[in-house]
Coordinates of C-alpha atoms and ligand atoms in Angstrom, one line a residue:
X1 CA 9.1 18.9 -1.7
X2 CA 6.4 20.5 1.0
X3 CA 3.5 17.8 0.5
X4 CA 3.3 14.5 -0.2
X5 CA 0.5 12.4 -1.3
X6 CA 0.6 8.8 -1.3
X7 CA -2.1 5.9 -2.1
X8 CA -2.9 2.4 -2.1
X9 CA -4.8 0.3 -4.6
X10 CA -8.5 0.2 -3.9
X11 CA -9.1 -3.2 -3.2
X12 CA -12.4 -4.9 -4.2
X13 CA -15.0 -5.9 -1.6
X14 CA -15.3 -9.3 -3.3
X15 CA -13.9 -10.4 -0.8
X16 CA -12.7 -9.3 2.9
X17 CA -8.9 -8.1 3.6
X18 CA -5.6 -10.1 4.1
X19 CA -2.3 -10.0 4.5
X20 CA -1.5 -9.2 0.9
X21 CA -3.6 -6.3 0.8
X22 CA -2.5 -5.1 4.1
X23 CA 1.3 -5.5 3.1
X24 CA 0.8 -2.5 1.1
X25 CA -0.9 -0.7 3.1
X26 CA 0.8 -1.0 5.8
X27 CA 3.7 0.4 4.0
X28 CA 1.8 3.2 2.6
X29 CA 1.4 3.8 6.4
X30 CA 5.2 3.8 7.2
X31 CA 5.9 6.3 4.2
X32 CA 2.9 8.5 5.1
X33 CA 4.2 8.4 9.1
X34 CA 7.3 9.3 7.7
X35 CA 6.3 12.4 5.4
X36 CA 4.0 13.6 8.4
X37 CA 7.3 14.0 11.0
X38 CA 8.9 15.9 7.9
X39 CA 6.5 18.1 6.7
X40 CA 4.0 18.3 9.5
X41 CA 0.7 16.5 9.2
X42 CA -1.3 19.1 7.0
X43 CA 1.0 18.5 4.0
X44 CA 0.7 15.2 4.0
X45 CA -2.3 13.1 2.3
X46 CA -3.4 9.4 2.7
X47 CA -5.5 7.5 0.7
X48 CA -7.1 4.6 0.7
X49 CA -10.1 2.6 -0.2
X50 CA -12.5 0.0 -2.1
X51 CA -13.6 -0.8 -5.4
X52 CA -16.3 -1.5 -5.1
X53 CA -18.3 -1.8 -9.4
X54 CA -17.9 -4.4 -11.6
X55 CA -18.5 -7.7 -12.4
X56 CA -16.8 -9.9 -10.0
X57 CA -18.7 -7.8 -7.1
X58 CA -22.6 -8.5 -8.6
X59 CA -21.3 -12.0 -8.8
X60 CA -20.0 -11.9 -5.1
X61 CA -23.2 -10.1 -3.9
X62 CA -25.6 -12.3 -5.9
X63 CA -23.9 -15.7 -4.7
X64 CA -24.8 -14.1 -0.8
X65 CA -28.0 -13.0 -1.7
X66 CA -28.3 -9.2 -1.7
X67 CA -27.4 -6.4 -3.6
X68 CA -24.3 -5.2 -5.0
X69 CA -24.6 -2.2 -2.8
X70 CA -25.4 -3.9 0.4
X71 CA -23.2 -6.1 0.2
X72 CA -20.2 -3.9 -0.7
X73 CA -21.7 -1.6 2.4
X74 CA -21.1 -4.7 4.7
X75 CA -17.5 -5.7 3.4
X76 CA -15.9 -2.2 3.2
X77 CA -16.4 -1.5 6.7
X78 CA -14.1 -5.0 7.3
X79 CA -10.9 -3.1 5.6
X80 CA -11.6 0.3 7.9
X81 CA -11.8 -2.6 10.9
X82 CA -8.3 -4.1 9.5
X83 CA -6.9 -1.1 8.9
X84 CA -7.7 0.4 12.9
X85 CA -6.2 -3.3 13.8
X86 CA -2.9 -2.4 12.5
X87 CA -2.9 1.0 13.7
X88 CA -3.2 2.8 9.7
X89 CA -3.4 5.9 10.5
X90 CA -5.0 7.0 6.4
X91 CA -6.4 10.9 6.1
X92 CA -9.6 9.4 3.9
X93 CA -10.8 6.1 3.2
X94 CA -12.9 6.4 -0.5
X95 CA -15.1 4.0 -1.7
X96 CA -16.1 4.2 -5.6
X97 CA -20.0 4.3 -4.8
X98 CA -19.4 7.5 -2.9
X99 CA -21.9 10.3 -5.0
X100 CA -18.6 12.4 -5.2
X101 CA -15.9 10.1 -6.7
X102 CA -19.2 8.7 -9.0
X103 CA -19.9 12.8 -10.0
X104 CA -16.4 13.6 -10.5
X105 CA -15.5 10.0 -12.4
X106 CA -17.9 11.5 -15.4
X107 CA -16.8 14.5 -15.7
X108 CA -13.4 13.7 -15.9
X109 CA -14.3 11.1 -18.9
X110 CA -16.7 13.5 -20.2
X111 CA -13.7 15.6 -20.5
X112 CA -11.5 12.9 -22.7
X113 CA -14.6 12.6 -24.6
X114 CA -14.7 16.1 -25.4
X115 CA -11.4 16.4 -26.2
X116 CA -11.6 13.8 -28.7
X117 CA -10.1 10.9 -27.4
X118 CA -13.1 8.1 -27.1
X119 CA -15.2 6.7 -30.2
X120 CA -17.7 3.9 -30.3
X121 CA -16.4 0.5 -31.9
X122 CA -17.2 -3.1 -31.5
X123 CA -15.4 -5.2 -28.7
X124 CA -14.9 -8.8 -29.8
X125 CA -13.0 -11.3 -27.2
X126 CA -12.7 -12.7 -23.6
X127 CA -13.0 -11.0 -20.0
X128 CA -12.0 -12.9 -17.0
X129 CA -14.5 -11.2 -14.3
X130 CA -12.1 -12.8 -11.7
X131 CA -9.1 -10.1 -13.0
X132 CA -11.3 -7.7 -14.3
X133 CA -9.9 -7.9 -17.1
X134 CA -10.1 -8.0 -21.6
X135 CA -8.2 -11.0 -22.1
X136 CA -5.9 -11.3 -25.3
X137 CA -6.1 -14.6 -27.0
X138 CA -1.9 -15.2 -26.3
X139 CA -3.3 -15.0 -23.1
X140 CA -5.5 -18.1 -22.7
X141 CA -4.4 -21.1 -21.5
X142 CA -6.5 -24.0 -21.9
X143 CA -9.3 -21.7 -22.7
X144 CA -8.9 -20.5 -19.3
X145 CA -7.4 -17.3 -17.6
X146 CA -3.9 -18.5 -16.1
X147 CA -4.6 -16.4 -12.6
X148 CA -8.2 -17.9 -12.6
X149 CA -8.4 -21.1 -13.6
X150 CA -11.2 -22.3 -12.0
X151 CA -14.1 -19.4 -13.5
X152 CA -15.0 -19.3 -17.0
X153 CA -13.7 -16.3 -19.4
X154 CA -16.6 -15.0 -20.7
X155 CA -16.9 -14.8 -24.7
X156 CA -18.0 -10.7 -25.3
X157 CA -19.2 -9.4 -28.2
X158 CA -20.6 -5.6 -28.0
X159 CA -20.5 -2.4 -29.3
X160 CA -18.5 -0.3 -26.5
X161 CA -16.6 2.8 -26.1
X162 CA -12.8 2.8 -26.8
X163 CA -10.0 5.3 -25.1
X164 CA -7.4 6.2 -28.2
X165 CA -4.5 4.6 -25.8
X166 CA -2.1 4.0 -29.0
X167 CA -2.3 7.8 -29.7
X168 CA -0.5 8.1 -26.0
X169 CA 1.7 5.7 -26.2
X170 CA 4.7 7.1 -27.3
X171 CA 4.1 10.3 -24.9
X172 CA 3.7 7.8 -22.0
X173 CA 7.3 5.8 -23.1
X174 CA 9.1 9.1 -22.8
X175 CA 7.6 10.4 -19.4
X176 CA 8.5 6.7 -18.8
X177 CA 12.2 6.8 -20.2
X178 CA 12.6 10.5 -18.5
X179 CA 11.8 9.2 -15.1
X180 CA 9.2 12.6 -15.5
X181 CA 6.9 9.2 -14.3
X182 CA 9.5 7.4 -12.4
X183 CA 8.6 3.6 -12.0
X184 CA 10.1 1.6 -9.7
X185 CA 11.6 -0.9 -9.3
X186 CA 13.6 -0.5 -12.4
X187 CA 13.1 -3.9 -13.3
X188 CA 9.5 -2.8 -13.6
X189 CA 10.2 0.4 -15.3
X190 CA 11.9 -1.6 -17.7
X191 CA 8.7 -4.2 -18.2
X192 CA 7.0 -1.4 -19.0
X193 CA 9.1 0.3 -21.8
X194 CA 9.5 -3.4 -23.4
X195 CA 5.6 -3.6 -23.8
X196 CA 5.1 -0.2 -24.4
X197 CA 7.7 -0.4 -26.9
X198 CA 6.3 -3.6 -29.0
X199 CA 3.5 -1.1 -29.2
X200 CA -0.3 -0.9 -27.7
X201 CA -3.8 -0.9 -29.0
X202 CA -6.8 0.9 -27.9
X203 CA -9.0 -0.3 -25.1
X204 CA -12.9 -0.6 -24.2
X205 CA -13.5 1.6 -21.4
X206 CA -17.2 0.7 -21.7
X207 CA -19.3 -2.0 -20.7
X208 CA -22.9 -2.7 -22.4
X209 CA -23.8 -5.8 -20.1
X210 CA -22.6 -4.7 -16.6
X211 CA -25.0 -2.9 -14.9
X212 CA -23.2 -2.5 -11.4
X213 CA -21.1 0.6 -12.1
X214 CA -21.3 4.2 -12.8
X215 CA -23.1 5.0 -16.7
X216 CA -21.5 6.7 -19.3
X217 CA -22.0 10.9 -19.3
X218 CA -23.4 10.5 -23.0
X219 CA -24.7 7.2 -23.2
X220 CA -26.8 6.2 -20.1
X221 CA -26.9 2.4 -21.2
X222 CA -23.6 1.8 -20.8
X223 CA -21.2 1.7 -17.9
X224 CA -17.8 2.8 -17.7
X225 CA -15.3 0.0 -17.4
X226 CA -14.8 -0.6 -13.6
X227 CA -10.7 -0.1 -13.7
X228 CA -10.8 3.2 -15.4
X229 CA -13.2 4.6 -12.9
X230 CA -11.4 3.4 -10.1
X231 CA -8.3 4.6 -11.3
X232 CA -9.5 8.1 -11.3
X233 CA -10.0 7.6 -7.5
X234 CA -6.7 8.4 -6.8
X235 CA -7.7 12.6 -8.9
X236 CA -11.6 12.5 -7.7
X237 CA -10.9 12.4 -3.6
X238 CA -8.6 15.8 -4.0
X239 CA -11.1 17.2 -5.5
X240 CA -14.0 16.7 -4.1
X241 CA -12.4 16.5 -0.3
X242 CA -12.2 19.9 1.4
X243 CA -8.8 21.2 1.1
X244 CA -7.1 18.7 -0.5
X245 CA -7.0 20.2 -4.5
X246 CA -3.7 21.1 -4.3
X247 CA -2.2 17.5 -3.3
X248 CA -2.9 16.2 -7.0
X249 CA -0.8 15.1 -8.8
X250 CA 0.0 12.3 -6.3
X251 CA 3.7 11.7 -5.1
X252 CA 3.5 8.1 -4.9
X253 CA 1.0 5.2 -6.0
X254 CA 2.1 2.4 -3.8
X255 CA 0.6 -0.6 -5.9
X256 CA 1.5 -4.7 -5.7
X257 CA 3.1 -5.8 -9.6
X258 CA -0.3 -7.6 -10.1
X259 CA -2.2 -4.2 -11.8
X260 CA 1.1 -2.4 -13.0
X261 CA 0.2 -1.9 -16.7
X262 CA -3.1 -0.2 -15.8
X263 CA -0.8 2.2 -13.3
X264 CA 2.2 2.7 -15.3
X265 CA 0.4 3.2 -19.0
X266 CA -3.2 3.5 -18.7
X267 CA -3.5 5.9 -16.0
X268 CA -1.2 8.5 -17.2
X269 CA -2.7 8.3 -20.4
X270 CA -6.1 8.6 -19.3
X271 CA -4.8 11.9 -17.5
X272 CA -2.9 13.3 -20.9
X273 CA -6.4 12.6 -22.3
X274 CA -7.7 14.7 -19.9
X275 CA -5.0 17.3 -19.9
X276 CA -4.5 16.3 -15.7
X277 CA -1.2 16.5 -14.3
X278 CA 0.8 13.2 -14.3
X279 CA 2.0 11.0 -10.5
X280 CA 5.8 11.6 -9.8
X281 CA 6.1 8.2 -8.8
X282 CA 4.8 4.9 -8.7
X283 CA 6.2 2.0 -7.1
X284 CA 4.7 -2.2 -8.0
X285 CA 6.1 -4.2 -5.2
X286 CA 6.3 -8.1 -5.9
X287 CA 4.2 -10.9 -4.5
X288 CA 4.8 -12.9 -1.4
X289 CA 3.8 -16.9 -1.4
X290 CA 2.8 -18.1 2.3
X291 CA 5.4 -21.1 3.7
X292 CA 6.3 -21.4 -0.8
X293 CA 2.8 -21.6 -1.6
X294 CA 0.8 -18.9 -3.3
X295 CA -1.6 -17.6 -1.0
X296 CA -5.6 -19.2 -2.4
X297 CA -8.8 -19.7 -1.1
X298 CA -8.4 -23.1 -2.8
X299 CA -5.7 -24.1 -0.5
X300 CA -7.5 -22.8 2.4
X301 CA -3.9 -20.6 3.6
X302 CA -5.1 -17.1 3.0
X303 CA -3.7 -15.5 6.4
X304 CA -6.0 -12.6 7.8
X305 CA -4.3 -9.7 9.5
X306 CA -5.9 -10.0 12.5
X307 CA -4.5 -13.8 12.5
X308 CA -1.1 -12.3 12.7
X309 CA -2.0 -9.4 15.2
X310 CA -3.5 -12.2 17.6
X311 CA -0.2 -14.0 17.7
X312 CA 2.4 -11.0 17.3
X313 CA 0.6 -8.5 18.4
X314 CA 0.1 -5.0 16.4
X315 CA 3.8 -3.7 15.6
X316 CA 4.9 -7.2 15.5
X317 CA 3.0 -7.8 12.7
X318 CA 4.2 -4.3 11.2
X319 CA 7.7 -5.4 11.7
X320 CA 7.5 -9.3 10.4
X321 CA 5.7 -8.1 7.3
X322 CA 8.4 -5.0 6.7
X323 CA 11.4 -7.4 7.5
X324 CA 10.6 -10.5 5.8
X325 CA 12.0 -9.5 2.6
X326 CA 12.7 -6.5 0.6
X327 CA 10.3 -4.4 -0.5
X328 CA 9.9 -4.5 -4.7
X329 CA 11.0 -8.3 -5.0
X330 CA 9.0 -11.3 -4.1
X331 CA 9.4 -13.6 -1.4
X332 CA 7.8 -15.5 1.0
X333 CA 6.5 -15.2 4.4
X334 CA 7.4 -18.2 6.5
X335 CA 5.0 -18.7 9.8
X336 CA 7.7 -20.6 11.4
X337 CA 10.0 -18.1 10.8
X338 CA 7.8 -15.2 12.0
X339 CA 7.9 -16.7 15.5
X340 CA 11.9 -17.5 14.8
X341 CA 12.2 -13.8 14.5
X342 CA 9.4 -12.4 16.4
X343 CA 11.7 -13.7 19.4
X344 CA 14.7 -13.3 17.9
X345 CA 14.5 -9.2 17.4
X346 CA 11.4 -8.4 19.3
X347 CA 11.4 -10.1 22.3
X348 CA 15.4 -10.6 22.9
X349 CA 16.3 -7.8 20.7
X350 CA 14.4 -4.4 21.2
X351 CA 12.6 -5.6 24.4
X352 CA 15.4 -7.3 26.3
X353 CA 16.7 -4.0 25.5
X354 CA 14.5 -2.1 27.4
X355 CA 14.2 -4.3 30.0
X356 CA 17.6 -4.3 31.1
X357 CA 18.4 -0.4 30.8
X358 CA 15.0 0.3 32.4
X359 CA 15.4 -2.0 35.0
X360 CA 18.3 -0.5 36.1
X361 CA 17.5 3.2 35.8
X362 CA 14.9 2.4 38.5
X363 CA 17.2 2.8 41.4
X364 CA 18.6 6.2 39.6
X365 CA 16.8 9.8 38.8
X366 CA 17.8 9.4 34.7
X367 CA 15.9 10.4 32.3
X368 CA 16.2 11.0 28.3
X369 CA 17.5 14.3 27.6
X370 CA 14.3 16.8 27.0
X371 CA 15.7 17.6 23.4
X372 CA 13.6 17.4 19.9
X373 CA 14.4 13.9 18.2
X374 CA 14.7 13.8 14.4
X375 CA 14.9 10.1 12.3
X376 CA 18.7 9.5 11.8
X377 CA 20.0 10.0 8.4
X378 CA 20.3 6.4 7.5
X379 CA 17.3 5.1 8.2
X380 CA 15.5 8.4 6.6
X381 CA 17.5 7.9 3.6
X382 CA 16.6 4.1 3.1
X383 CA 12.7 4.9 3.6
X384 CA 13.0 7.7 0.9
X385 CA 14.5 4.6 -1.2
X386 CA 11.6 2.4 -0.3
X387 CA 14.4 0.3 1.5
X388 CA 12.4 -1.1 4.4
X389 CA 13.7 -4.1 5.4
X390 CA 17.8 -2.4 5.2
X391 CA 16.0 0.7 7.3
X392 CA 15.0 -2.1 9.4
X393 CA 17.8 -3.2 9.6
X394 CA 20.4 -0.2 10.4
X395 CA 17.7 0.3 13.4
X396 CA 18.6 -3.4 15.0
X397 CA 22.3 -3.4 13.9
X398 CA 22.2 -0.6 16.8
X399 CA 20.2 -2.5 18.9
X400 CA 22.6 -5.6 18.8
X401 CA 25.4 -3.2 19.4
X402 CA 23.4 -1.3 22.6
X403 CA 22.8 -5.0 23.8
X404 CA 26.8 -6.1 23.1
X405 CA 27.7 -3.2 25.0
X406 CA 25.4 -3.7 27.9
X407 CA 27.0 -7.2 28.6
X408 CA 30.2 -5.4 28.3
X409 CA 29.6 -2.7 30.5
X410 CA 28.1 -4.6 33.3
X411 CA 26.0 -1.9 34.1
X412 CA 24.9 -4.4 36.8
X413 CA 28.2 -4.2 38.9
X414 CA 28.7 -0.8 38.7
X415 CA 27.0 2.5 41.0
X416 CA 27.1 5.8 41.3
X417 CA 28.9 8.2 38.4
X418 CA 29.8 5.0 36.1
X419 CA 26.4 3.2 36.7
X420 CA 25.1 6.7 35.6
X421 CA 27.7 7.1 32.7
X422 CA 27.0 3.5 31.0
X423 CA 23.2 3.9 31.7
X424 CA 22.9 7.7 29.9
X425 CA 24.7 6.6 26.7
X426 CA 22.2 3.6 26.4
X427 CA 19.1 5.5 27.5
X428 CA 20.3 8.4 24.5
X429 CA 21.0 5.2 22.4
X430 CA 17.3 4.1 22.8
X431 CA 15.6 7.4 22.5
X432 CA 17.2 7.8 19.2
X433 CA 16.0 3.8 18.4
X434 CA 12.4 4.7 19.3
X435 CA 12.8 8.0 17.3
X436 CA 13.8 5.9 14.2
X437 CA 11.1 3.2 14.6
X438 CA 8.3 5.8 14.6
X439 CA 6.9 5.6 11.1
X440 CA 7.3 1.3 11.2
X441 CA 6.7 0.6 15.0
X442 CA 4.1 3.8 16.2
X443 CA 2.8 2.5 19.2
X444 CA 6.2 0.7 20.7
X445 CA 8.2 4.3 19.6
X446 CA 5.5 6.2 21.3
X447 CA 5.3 3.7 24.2
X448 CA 9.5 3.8 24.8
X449 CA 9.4 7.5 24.5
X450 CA 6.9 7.7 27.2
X451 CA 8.9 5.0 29.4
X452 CA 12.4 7.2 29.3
X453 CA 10.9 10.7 29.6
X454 CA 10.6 11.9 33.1
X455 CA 11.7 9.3 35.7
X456 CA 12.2 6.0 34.0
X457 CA 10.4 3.1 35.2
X458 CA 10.0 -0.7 34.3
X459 CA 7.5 -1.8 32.6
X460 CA 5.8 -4.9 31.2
X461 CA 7.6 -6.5 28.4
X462 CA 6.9 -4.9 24.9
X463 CA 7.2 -8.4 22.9
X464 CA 6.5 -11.4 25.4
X465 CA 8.6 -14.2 24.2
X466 CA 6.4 -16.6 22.2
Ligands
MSP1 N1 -9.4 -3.2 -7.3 C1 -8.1 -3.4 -7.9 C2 -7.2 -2.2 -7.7 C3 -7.8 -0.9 -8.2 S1 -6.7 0.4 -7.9 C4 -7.5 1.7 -8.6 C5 -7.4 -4.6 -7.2 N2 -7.9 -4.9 -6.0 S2 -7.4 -6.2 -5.1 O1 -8.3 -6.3 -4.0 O2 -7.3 -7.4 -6.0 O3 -6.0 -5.8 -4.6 C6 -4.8 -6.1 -5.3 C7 -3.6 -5.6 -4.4 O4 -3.5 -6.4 -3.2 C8 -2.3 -5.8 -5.1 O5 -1.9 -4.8 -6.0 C9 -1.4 -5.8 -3.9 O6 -1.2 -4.5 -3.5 C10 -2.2 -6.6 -2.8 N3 -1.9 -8.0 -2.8 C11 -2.8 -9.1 -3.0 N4 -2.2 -10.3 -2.9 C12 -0.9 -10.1 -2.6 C13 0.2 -10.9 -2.3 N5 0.1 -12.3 -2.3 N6 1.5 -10.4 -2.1 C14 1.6 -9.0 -2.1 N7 0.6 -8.2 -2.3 C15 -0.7 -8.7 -2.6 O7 -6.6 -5.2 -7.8

């Protein structure tokens, strides 16, 4: 492999960013660090964004008063903001009103409409704006959408365009099966093939009432179907992005389970239609509820990123979000347990850590070793498995056994030649820490490096106790 490509979802500027969209990101970020220290930073491509058409945004920029565009050009800049906060370090940030994505969105459906795949039908049935979303009628629970209980589905009946997605079906089920389009986690992968295999029917990919989005090459009074166009995001920044053609297909969508159907069946068929290379790999990771409650503006516990980057500071939040459960199932973040741990691994752990070894090293002329650091096997091989919390883990099993050793040594007793011995086996134990904790923990990695280079000093504590 000599590139790598990963994405996000484009989240929708409905509404501004929180922890749950910057869960995924943030991992995006790790994987993304971690590709750049393998393959060098030009082979590596970042992307992430906003959705910014559709329903659900008119109805978000008409209840505060302006228009779609302005208001979507006022919450945008809030993820960019987030995303500096938690030190995301993306190549490009797109946003689906950019002229480019909106040029290259119709071509490419121009193109499945040329080669056949699209024909004009009559859409009967329910759309929740809230997901975005044709409802079927197994669906419906009380006449309501289950995810949005509290907005009204909207009854639809108009002519539209429809994508021949049964046609692709089977094609997409063997990719599937193959792993040619590997999905993961295999519980998901298997989802997938059940559904696909009870078979699929065509969809509208056209919308005659929505005037918020981009219009239809060959029909100008339509507008295509928000989800498609955003999906082709992930195709239209490579192309229309200096130098970044040959990074398509992607390597890795990075998505939460929410909006896996559209990622594991309608993208790649969309693509087939279009005759566009397939994604290698997409991964749906599972939801998290906030102290065993899921995370709603109705119960007023939607958590903020820059909530948790106030209290745990920037890589803390990184590390409580990595570690709080593993990556692909759900779970739950607990805020009484992020302080639990916070002092627990951060501010005993990692920073005692450092403390003590750097503390010590003042009286002596140590230093690390000048030699090029690489991530250690393990922890490499459990990011490449999308194993963040075990990667995590590895990294403070060998913290706990620096900080065992310590009290065993008693660095504190000894001078001279021992003093030195004890203290150069924990400073090479610590370099090789920082080394592994640069794609999760940048600016603590970058800041230990620093510390142990050249004559090692103290310095403030990297996690205060809270
Ligand atoms: N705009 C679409 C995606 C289009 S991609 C071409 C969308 N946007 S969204 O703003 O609703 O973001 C959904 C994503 O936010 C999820 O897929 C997931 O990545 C993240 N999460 C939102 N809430 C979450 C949790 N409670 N837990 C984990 N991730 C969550 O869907």
């Amino acid at each position: 492999m000599n590139k790598f490509f990963v994405t996000t979802p484009l989240y929708y500027v409905n509404d501004v960013p929180h922890v749950g969209h910057a869960y995924t990101t943030i991992t995006a970020d790790v994987i993304a660090r971690y590709w750049r220290q393998k393959l060098g930073k030009k082979n590596v491509f970042f992307l992430t964004g906003t959705d910014e058409h559709g329903s659900n945004v008119a109805q978000a920029a008409e209840k505060a008063g302006k228009s779609p565009k302005e208001y979507a050009d006022e919450i945008a800049p809030r993820f960019a903001e987030a995303w500096k906060l938690l030190n995301i370090d993306y190549d490009f940030f797109i946003r689906t009103t950019d002229p480019r994505h909106e040029k290259i969105a119709r071509e490419v459906l121009q193109k499945i409409y040329d080669n056949g795949w699209i024909y004009e039908g009559l859409y009967e049935g329910f759309y929740c704006v809230g997901c975005e979303k044709f409802i079927t009628e197994a669906d419906i629970i009380d006449k309501k959408c289950p995810l949005h209980p509290t907005r009204k589905l909207i009854y639809q009946k108009e002519k539209n365009y429809f994508f021949k997605l049964s046609r692709f079906a089977p094609e997409i089920l063997s990719e599937i099966k193959s792993g040619e389009y590997e999905i993961l986690p295999e519980a998901r992968k298997n989802e997938v093939i059940g559904r696909l295999e009870q078979g699929v029917q065509d969809i509208s990919i056209s919308r005659a009432g929505v005037a918020w989005g981009i219009s239809v090459p060959w029909n100008k009074s339509q507008t295509i179907y928000v989800w498609v166009e955003a999906l082709f995001n992930y195709y239209t920044a490579t192309q229309f992005l200096v130098g970044k053609k040959n990074f398509w297909p992607a390597d890795l969508h990075l998505i939460g389970k929410d909006i896996l159907w559209f990622h594991a069946v309608i993208w790649p068929a969309l693509l087939l239609a279009a005759k566009l290379p397939l994604p290698k790999q997409l991964f749906a990771h599972g939801f998290f509820t906030i102290d065993g409650q899921k995370m709603s503006k109705s119960l007023g516990n939607v958590i903020s990123p820059k909530q948790l980057v106030d209290k745990y500071g920037l890589d803390g939040t990184r590390y409580l979000l990595l570690s709080a459960y593993q990556f692909g199932s759900d779970g739950d973040l607990s805020l009484p347990k992020f302080d639990e741990k916070y002092n627990a691994d951060l501010a005993n752990g990692l920073g005692n850590l450092v403390a003590r070894v750097t503390k010590l090293c003042d009286t002596t002329n140590l230093s690390l070793p000048d030699k090029e650091l690489t991530i250690s096997s393990p922890v490499a091989q459990r990011i490449e498995e999308y194993r963040f919390n075990d990667a995590l883990g590895v990294i403070w099993a060998v913290i706990a056994e620096a900080n065992r050793s310590f009290n065993e040594d008693k660095p504190w007793e000894l001078k001279g030649k021992p003093l030195n011995e004890v203290l150069t086996k924990q400073i090479i134990r610590i370099g090789q820490v920082a080394t592994d904790l640069q794609p999760f923990l940048p600016e603590t990695s970058e800041k230990i490096l620093k510390q142990f280079s050249g004559k090692i000093k103290s310095q403030p504590p990297l996690f205060p106790r809270i």
